[in-house]
């Protein structure tokens, strides 16, 4: 992970070493907060409004006051401009502020507003060419997975399990149903038909996921937002993971066994080309 090069904290732009938060911040004490990660291409934040809208939805879901979206929009653009970075990653976090530790919401405490910019964390190019390995893990998260909560312990443990198994990503399975990755959404292909878990409380509906669904429909692919089981997944012709950081990532091995021909497939190629076109379009349009 790259180092943040510039930070915005509660109204001020600061070098990282001066951006300090109270030990009583509820983000630190309770993971009482929400976040977003936004990829910037050619100096343009990709689908910024969609990320800000999701931040607002996450805030509403945890009873935080609505975040100042216009200010955050401006902050993102200012951080990016001042960083001088073209390929960058923006991080936004809002917590319920700093107050003496007690579970109840503290009255009259302003939220902590953090934004950082750093060079984009790009997966090694070889991973996209060969595909990556994934392992399945029980989905032990809470029941509000649509909230982009900073409480990511279950995701962190799943990712570490994957790393220790020599895999790139963990795939969550709940009651036999595949939900999503530790930090990604998951698509699978059977006989040219694309499927992904429906949006709702079981997954975080990714901004990349939406872009891929648009791309798939525009390419005339059959697309279903329908749950599928792990048994079905093992028989898939292709598996593709998606996230802001990974973009599209083909999975060619699951729990050590090959998926399809164990090489990135035709649907992945179509979708990756479509996604690249969306990025090009965003760069050209400047938004
Ligand atoms: N699911 C989870 C659990 C994630 O952490 C992420 C990455 N933030 C995603 C899905 C993908 O979302 P996005 O495409 O918006 O990055």
Short mmCIF file of C-alpha atoms and ligand atoms in Angstrom, two decimals:
data_model
loop_
_atom_site.label_atom_id
_atom_site.label_comp_id
_atom_site.label_asym_id
_atom_site.label_seq_id
_atom_site.Cartn_x
_atom_site.Cartn_y
_atom_site.Cartn_z
CA UNK A 1 0.00 0.00 0.00
CA UNK A 2 1.33 3.41 -0.90
CA UNK A 3 1.80 6.16 1.66
CA UNK A 4 -0.70 9.00 1.77
CA UNK A 5 0.90 12.09 0.30
CA UNK A 6 -1.62 14.65 1.48
CA UNK A 7 -4.39 14.64 4.04
CA UNK A 8 -7.55 16.64 4.66
CA UNK A 9 -8.73 16.44 8.26
CA UNK A 10 -11.70 18.36 9.68
CA UNK A 11 -11.37 21.34 7.37
CA UNK A 12 -7.59 21.52 7.01
CA UNK A 13 -5.14 20.28 4.37
CA UNK A 14 -2.12 18.78 6.13
CA UNK A 15 1.02 16.77 5.50
CA UNK A 16 0.43 13.19 6.78
CA UNK A 17 2.66 13.57 9.86
CA UNK A 18 0.54 16.48 11.09
CA UNK A 19 -2.81 14.76 10.56
CA UNK A 20 -3.58 13.46 14.04
CA UNK A 21 -6.84 12.14 15.50
CA UNK A 22 -7.85 11.86 19.16
CA UNK A 23 -7.40 8.53 20.97
CA UNK A 24 -11.07 9.00 21.89
CA UNK A 25 -12.21 9.05 18.29
CA UNK A 26 -15.09 6.59 17.93
CA UNK A 27 -13.54 5.33 14.74
CA UNK A 28 -10.57 4.15 16.79
CA UNK A 29 -12.56 2.95 19.80
CA UNK A 30 -15.69 1.40 18.20
CA UNK A 31 -14.99 1.30 14.44
CA UNK A 32 -17.98 3.67 14.47
CA UNK A 33 -17.56 5.07 10.98
CA UNK A 34 -17.78 4.59 7.23
CA UNK A 35 -15.45 5.02 4.28
CA UNK A 36 -14.93 5.07 0.52
CA UNK A 37 -12.02 4.38 -1.82
CA UNK A 38 -12.02 6.15 -5.17
CA UNK A 39 -9.67 5.39 -8.05
CA UNK A 40 -8.42 8.32 -10.13
CA UNK A 41 -7.34 7.79 -13.73
CA UNK A 42 -5.46 10.47 -15.65
CA UNK A 43 -6.18 12.93 -12.83
CA UNK A 44 -9.93 12.24 -12.92
CA UNK A 45 -11.76 10.59 -9.98
CA UNK A 46 -13.71 7.69 -11.53
CA UNK A 47 -17.43 7.69 -10.65
CA UNK A 48 -16.89 10.10 -7.76
CA UNK A 49 -20.59 10.92 -7.47
CA UNK A 50 -21.49 7.23 -7.13
CA UNK A 51 -18.95 6.88 -4.32
CA UNK A 52 -20.27 10.01 -2.57
CA UNK A 53 -23.84 8.77 -2.91
CA UNK A 54 -22.85 5.43 -1.37
CA UNK A 55 -21.09 7.30 1.47
CA UNK A 56 -24.35 9.16 2.12
CA UNK A 57 -26.25 5.83 2.15
CA UNK A 58 -23.74 4.30 4.57
CA UNK A 59 -24.05 7.38 6.80
CA UNK A 60 -27.84 7.13 6.84
CA UNK A 61 -27.64 3.42 7.66
CA UNK A 62 -25.59 4.09 10.80
CA UNK A 63 -27.51 7.23 11.82
CA UNK A 64 -24.68 9.64 11.10
CA UNK A 65 -25.67 13.14 9.99
CA UNK A 66 -25.57 13.40 6.16
CA UNK A 67 -21.94 14.02 5.14
CA UNK A 68 -21.28 17.32 3.32
CA UNK A 69 -21.12 15.84 -0.19
CA UNK A 70 -20.36 19.08 -2.00
CA UNK A 71 -17.51 19.84 0.37
CA UNK A 72 -16.18 16.30 -0.02
CA UNK A 73 -16.42 16.55 -3.79
CA UNK A 74 -14.34 19.72 -3.64
CA UNK A 75 -11.92 18.18 -1.13
CA UNK A 76 -11.32 15.17 -3.40
CA UNK A 77 -10.57 17.38 -6.39
CA UNK A 78 -8.33 19.70 -4.37
CA UNK A 79 -6.34 16.81 -2.84
CA UNK A 80 -5.87 15.26 -6.24
CA UNK A 81 -4.79 18.54 -7.85
CA UNK A 82 -2.37 19.37 -5.04
CA UNK A 83 -0.88 15.88 -5.08
CA UNK A 84 0.04 16.24 -8.74
CA UNK A 85 -0.81 12.54 -9.14
CA UNK A 86 -2.55 11.23 -12.25
CA UNK A 87 -2.99 7.60 -11.15
CA UNK A 88 -4.16 7.98 -7.59
CA UNK A 89 -6.38 6.60 -4.90
CA UNK A 90 -8.59 8.79 -2.70
CA UNK A 91 -9.70 7.57 0.71
CA UNK A 92 -12.64 9.14 2.58
CA UNK A 93 -13.61 8.32 6.13
CA UNK A 94 -16.28 9.75 8.42
CA UNK A 95 -16.56 8.74 12.06
CA UNK A 96 -18.94 9.72 14.85
CA UNK A 97 -16.27 12.00 16.31
CA UNK A 98 -14.22 12.03 19.50
CA UNK A 99 -15.83 11.70 22.93
CA UNK A 100 -15.24 9.87 26.23
CA UNK A 101 -15.86 6.16 25.66
CA UNK A 102 -19.43 5.08 26.01
CA UNK A 103 -21.62 3.20 23.57
CA UNK A 104 -24.40 5.80 23.37
CA UNK A 105 -24.00 8.47 20.69
CA UNK A 106 -22.29 11.53 22.21
CA UNK A 107 -24.55 14.59 21.91
CA UNK A 108 -23.27 17.60 19.98
CA UNK A 109 -19.99 16.04 18.82
CA UNK A 110 -19.02 16.84 15.22
CA UNK A 111 -18.08 13.87 13.00
CA UNK A 112 -14.41 13.39 12.13
CA UNK A 113 -13.93 13.98 8.42
CA UNK A 114 -10.81 12.50 6.82
CA UNK A 115 -9.68 12.38 3.21
CA UNK A 116 -6.32 11.29 1.84
CA UNK A 117 -4.70 10.94 -1.55
CA UNK A 118 -1.97 8.50 -2.48
CA UNK A 119 -0.51 6.85 -5.57
CA UNK A 120 -2.85 4.16 -6.92
CA UNK A 121 -2.22 0.67 -5.67
CA UNK A 122 -2.17 -1.32 -8.89
CA UNK A 123 -2.23 -5.14 -8.85
CA UNK A 124 0.85 -6.64 -10.56
CA UNK A 125 0.07 -6.83 -14.33
CA UNK A 126 0.90 -10.55 -14.42
CA UNK A 127 -2.05 -11.29 -12.11
CA UNK A 128 -4.51 -10.09 -14.73
CA UNK A 129 -2.81 -12.07 -17.50
CA UNK A 130 -2.66 -15.38 -15.66
CA UNK A 131 -5.56 -14.94 -13.25
CA UNK A 132 -5.28 -15.40 -9.50
CA UNK A 133 -6.10 -18.02 -6.90
CA UNK A 134 -8.90 -17.57 -4.38
CA UNK A 135 -9.98 -19.59 -1.36
CA UNK A 136 -13.42 -19.85 0.21
CA UNK A 137 -14.06 -18.82 3.81
CA UNK A 138 -17.22 -18.72 5.93
CA UNK A 139 -18.95 -15.35 5.72
CA UNK A 140 -18.78 -14.40 9.38
CA UNK A 141 -19.65 -10.74 8.91
CA UNK A 142 -22.62 -8.91 10.36
CA UNK A 143 -25.95 -8.57 8.60
CA UNK A 144 -25.49 -5.11 7.11
CA UNK A 145 -22.86 -5.79 4.48
CA UNK A 146 -24.30 -3.06 2.23
CA UNK A 147 -22.84 -0.50 4.68
CA UNK A 148 -19.26 0.43 3.87
CA UNK A 149 -18.28 0.26 7.54
CA UNK A 150 -14.71 0.77 8.74
CA UNK A 151 -15.35 -2.28 10.97
CA UNK A 152 -13.50 -4.66 8.66
CA UNK A 153 -12.11 -7.27 11.05
CA UNK A 154 -13.91 -10.20 9.38
CA UNK A 155 -12.66 -9.00 6.00
CA UNK A 156 -9.12 -8.54 7.33
CA UNK A 157 -9.08 -12.06 8.78
CA UNK A 158 -10.47 -13.53 5.56
CA UNK A 159 -7.84 -11.75 3.47
CA UNK A 160 -5.08 -12.95 5.77
CA UNK A 161 -6.39 -16.53 5.52
CA UNK A 162 -6.20 -16.20 1.74
CA UNK A 163 -2.65 -14.89 1.88
CA UNK A 164 -1.56 -17.72 4.16
CA UNK A 165 -3.10 -20.18 1.68
CA UNK A 166 -1.07 -18.60 -1.11
CA UNK A 167 -4.20 -17.01 -2.62
CA UNK A 168 -4.97 -13.46 -3.68
CA UNK A 169 -8.51 -13.15 -2.38
CA UNK A 170 -10.97 -14.83 -0.04
CA UNK A 171 -14.49 -15.66 -1.23
CA UNK A 172 -17.21 -15.45 1.42
CA UNK A 173 -19.78 -18.27 1.60
CA UNK A 174 -22.88 -17.96 3.77
CA UNK A 175 -25.19 -20.96 4.19
CA UNK A 176 -23.75 -22.49 1.03
CA UNK A 177 -24.34 -19.30 -0.98
CA UNK A 178 -21.44 -17.28 -2.41
CA UNK A 179 -21.76 -13.65 -1.44
CA UNK A 180 -18.62 -11.69 -2.42
CA UNK A 181 -14.88 -11.36 -1.83
CA UNK A 182 -13.15 -9.95 1.25
CA UNK A 183 -12.66 -6.68 -0.64
CA UNK A 184 -14.38 -7.36 -3.94
CA UNK A 185 -17.58 -8.41 -5.65
CA UNK A 186 -17.75 -11.69 -7.47
CA UNK A 187 -19.12 -12.63 -10.88
CA UNK A 188 -19.25 -16.06 -12.45
CA UNK A 189 -19.98 -17.30 -15.94
CA UNK A 190 -21.80 -20.48 -16.98
CA UNK A 191 -22.37 -21.09 -20.69
CA UNK A 192 -21.73 -17.44 -21.50
CA UNK A 193 -24.24 -16.20 -18.91
CA UNK A 194 -22.98 -13.86 -16.21
CA UNK A 195 -24.25 -14.02 -12.64
CA UNK A 196 -23.55 -12.08 -9.47
CA UNK A 197 -25.15 -11.94 -6.02
CA UNK A 198 -27.99 -9.39 -5.89
CA UNK A 199 -27.50 -6.11 -4.04
CA UNK A 200 -28.95 -6.07 -0.54
CA UNK A 201 -27.74 -6.74 2.98
CA UNK A 202 -25.43 -9.61 2.04
CA UNK A 203 -22.94 -7.68 -0.12
CA UNK A 204 -21.44 -4.27 -0.65
CA UNK A 205 -22.83 -3.20 -4.01
CA UNK A 206 -19.58 -2.09 -5.64
CA UNK A 207 -19.24 0.91 -7.89
CA UNK A 208 -17.13 -1.34 -10.13
CA UNK A 209 -19.87 -3.99 -9.99
CA UNK A 210 -22.37 -1.45 -11.34
CA UNK A 211 -19.95 -0.42 -14.11
CA UNK A 212 -19.47 -4.09 -15.06
CA UNK A 213 -23.20 -4.74 -15.13
CA UNK A 214 -23.62 -1.74 -17.45
CA UNK A 215 -20.78 -3.00 -19.65
CA UNK A 216 -22.21 -6.52 -19.77
CA UNK A 217 -25.69 -5.34 -20.73
CA UNK A 218 -24.27 -2.98 -23.37
CA UNK A 219 -22.29 -5.92 -24.81
CA UNK A 220 -25.49 -7.96 -25.05
CA UNK A 221 -24.40 -10.54 -22.46
CA UNK A 222 -27.05 -12.40 -20.50
CA UNK A 223 -26.78 -11.04 -16.94
CA UNK A 224 -28.49 -12.28 -13.81
CA UNK A 225 -28.36 -10.75 -10.33
CA UNK A 226 -29.18 -14.00 -8.61
CA UNK A 227 -27.52 -15.88 -5.74
CA UNK A 228 -25.57 -19.05 -6.54
CA UNK A 229 -24.08 -21.80 -4.42
CA UNK A 230 -20.47 -22.76 -3.87
CA UNK A 231 -21.16 -26.05 -5.65
CA UNK A 232 -22.31 -24.09 -8.70
CA UNK A 233 -19.32 -21.79 -8.48
CA UNK A 234 -16.89 -24.70 -8.61
CA UNK A 235 -18.44 -25.66 -11.97
CA UNK A 236 -18.22 -22.14 -13.45
CA UNK A 237 -16.44 -21.54 -16.74
CA UNK A 238 -15.05 -18.24 -15.46
CA UNK A 239 -14.88 -16.33 -12.19
CA UNK A 240 -14.22 -12.60 -12.14
CA UNK A 241 -13.73 -10.40 -9.08
CA UNK A 242 -14.19 -6.65 -9.15
CA UNK A 243 -13.27 -3.67 -7.03
CA UNK A 244 -12.06 -0.12 -7.29
CA UNK A 245 -8.49 -1.34 -6.66
CA UNK A 246 -8.58 -4.63 -8.63
CA UNK A 247 -10.84 -3.35 -11.42
CA UNK A 248 -11.59 -6.77 -12.97
CA UNK A 249 -9.56 -9.73 -11.83
CA UNK A 250 -9.94 -13.23 -13.27
CA UNK A 251 -9.90 -16.08 -10.75
CA UNK A 252 -8.44 -19.21 -12.31
CA UNK A 253 -8.11 -21.41 -9.21
CA UNK A 254 -10.58 -21.84 -6.36
CA UNK A 255 -9.51 -23.76 -3.25
CA UNK A 256 -6.64 -25.19 -5.28
CA UNK A 257 -8.80 -26.54 -8.13
CA UNK A 258 -8.82 -25.09 -11.65
CA UNK A 259 -11.81 -23.02 -12.77
CA UNK A 260 -12.81 -23.72 -16.36
CA UNK A 261 -9.71 -23.84 -18.53
CA UNK A 262 -7.72 -22.17 -15.70
CA UNK A 263 -6.98 -19.15 -17.87
CA UNK A 264 -8.76 -15.78 -18.09
CA UNK A 265 -11.79 -16.29 -20.33
CA UNK A 266 -13.64 -14.61 -23.17
CA UNK A 267 -16.24 -12.93 -20.95
CA UNK A 268 -13.49 -11.44 -18.83
CA UNK A 269 -11.85 -10.08 -21.99
CA UNK A 270 -15.10 -8.49 -23.17
CA UNK A 271 -15.86 -6.95 -19.78
CA UNK A 272 -12.30 -5.71 -19.20
CA UNK A 273 -12.33 -4.01 -22.60
CA UNK A 274 -15.72 -2.45 -21.81
CA UNK A 275 -14.49 -1.23 -18.43
CA UNK A 276 -11.34 0.24 -20.00
CA UNK A 277 -13.58 2.11 -22.46
CA UNK A 278 -15.61 3.56 -19.57
CA UNK A 279 -12.38 4.77 -17.96
CA UNK A 280 -11.19 6.33 -21.22
CA UNK A 281 -14.55 8.06 -21.59
CA UNK A 282 -14.33 9.43 -18.03
CA UNK A 283 -10.82 10.76 -18.65
CA UNK A 284 -11.93 12.43 -21.89
CA UNK A 285 -15.00 13.96 -20.22
CA UNK A 286 -12.94 15.03 -17.18
CA UNK A 287 -15.41 13.41 -14.75
N1 LIG B 1 -17.21 -5.79 -1.48
C1 LIG B 1 -16.42 -5.49 -0.44
C2 LIG B 1 -16.58 -6.23 0.84
C3 LIG B 1 -15.44 -4.49 -0.59
O1 LIG B 1 -14.64 -4.16 0.45
C4 LIG B 1 -15.28 -3.84 -1.83
C5 LIG B 1 -14.20 -2.82 -2.04
N2 LIG B 1 -14.47 -1.65 -1.40
C6 LIG B 1 -16.14 -4.19 -2.88
C7 LIG B 1 -17.10 -5.17 -2.66
C8 LIG B 1 -16.04 -3.54 -4.22
O2 LIG B 1 -16.58 -2.23 -4.20
P1 LIG B 1 -16.07 -1.11 -5.19
O3 LIG B 1 -16.20 -1.68 -6.58
O4 LIG B 1 -17.01 0.02 -4.98
O5 LIG B 1 -14.66 -0.81 -4.84
#
